[in-house]
Each structure stands twice: as C-alpha cells, then as structure tokens.
Amino acid sequence: METEAAQAPPKAAPRKPFLMRAGVGLFAVGVLAIVAVFIMFAAGLVNLPVWLSAFAGVVTPLGLGLALVALVREARQS
C-alpha cells in the first residue's frame, strides 16, 4: 500500500534569483565579446574597435561579480 507522500508530484526546482540570472547573462555576453575580439585580431584586423574591447573588459568581470554576490546572498538565506 502506497502512502500519499509517495504519490505527490515532484516539486519544481526553485528559480534562481534575478541577480544570478543577470550576472550569468552579462558574463556570457562578455565572453562572446572577448571571442569576437580574438577572432577579429586573428583575422588580421589591427584597428579593433575600442568600445568592443572596453565592453569585453568591463562586462565580463561585472557579470562574474554579480553572479558571485547572488551566490553568497543565496547561501546566507538558507
């Protein structure tokens, strides 16, 4: 005979906080910008856009920092 707890549907995993999703998204966009800079440099372009290099240099660590802050906040809540 099965109990009611065994028949209950599994609970959905809790969603990650907005700060974590934003941090991971910014980090991914920054990594794509870094890859674009490397591809352009490997293709022989010497005058790379400064805004792209600055974007890659700022957004990647910013996203990593936001994700780490969200991770610490989530760990402290539980």
XYZ file of C-alpha atoms in Angstrom:
78
model
C 0.000 0.000 0.000
C 1.460 3.389 -1.030
C 1.245 6.497 1.079
C 0.049 9.869 -0.134
C 3.556 11.333 0.100
C 4.843 8.811 -2.416
C 2.100 9.754 -4.877
C 2.604 13.523 -4.659
C 4.021 15.093 -7.809
C 7.630 16.231 -7.559
C 8.151 19.879 -6.729
C 9.669 22.106 -9.371
C 13.156 23.370 -8.688
C 13.149 26.923 -7.321
C 14.062 29.607 -9.835
C 17.389 31.327 -9.487
C 17.246 34.932 -8.294
C 17.201 37.727 -10.848
C 20.670 38.887 -9.794
C 22.125 35.449 -10.563
C 20.468 35.273 -13.982
C 21.595 38.811 -14.817
C 25.158 38.061 -13.719
C 25.391 34.874 -15.760
C 23.881 36.651 -18.766
C 26.333 39.554 -18.545
C 29.227 37.144 -18.141
C 28.147 35.200 -21.237
C 27.810 38.391 -23.300
C 31.249 39.494 -22.113
C 32.806 36.175 -23.086
C 31.215 36.490 -26.534
C 32.745 39.963 -26.849
C 36.160 38.565 -25.886
C 35.805 35.819 -28.500
C 34.823 38.440 -31.096
C 37.924 40.499 -30.272
C 40.174 37.438 -30.618
C 38.568 36.420 -33.916
C 38.948 39.921 -35.325
C 42.577 40.048 -34.212
C 43.281 36.605 -35.702
C 41.675 37.718 -38.972
C 44.316 40.412 -39.289
C 42.393 43.491 -38.218
C 44.729 45.876 -36.444
C 42.376 48.760 -35.636
C 39.920 46.963 -33.384
C 37.000 48.994 -32.027
C 37.866 50.415 -28.634
C 34.257 50.158 -27.469
C 34.277 46.395 -28.077
C 37.476 45.883 -26.107
C 36.209 48.105 -23.292
C 32.848 46.311 -23.303
C 34.563 42.927 -23.085
C 36.833 44.137 -20.301
C 34.043 45.623 -18.192
C 31.034 43.374 -18.735
C 32.770 40.036 -18.124
C 34.062 40.787 -14.603
C 30.871 42.702 -13.803
C 28.781 39.639 -14.645
C 31.084 37.388 -12.654
C 30.872 39.723 -9.678
C 27.073 39.909 -9.808
C 26.799 36.131 -10.015
C 29.129 35.689 -7.039
C 27.200 38.244 -4.978
C 23.948 36.441 -5.794
C 25.536 33.116 -4.861
C 26.689 34.435 -1.468
C 23.281 36.004 -0.791
C 21.536 32.736 -1.664
C 23.871 30.736 0.582
C 23.278 33.074 3.521
C 19.499 32.834 3.178
C 19.455 29.082 3.608
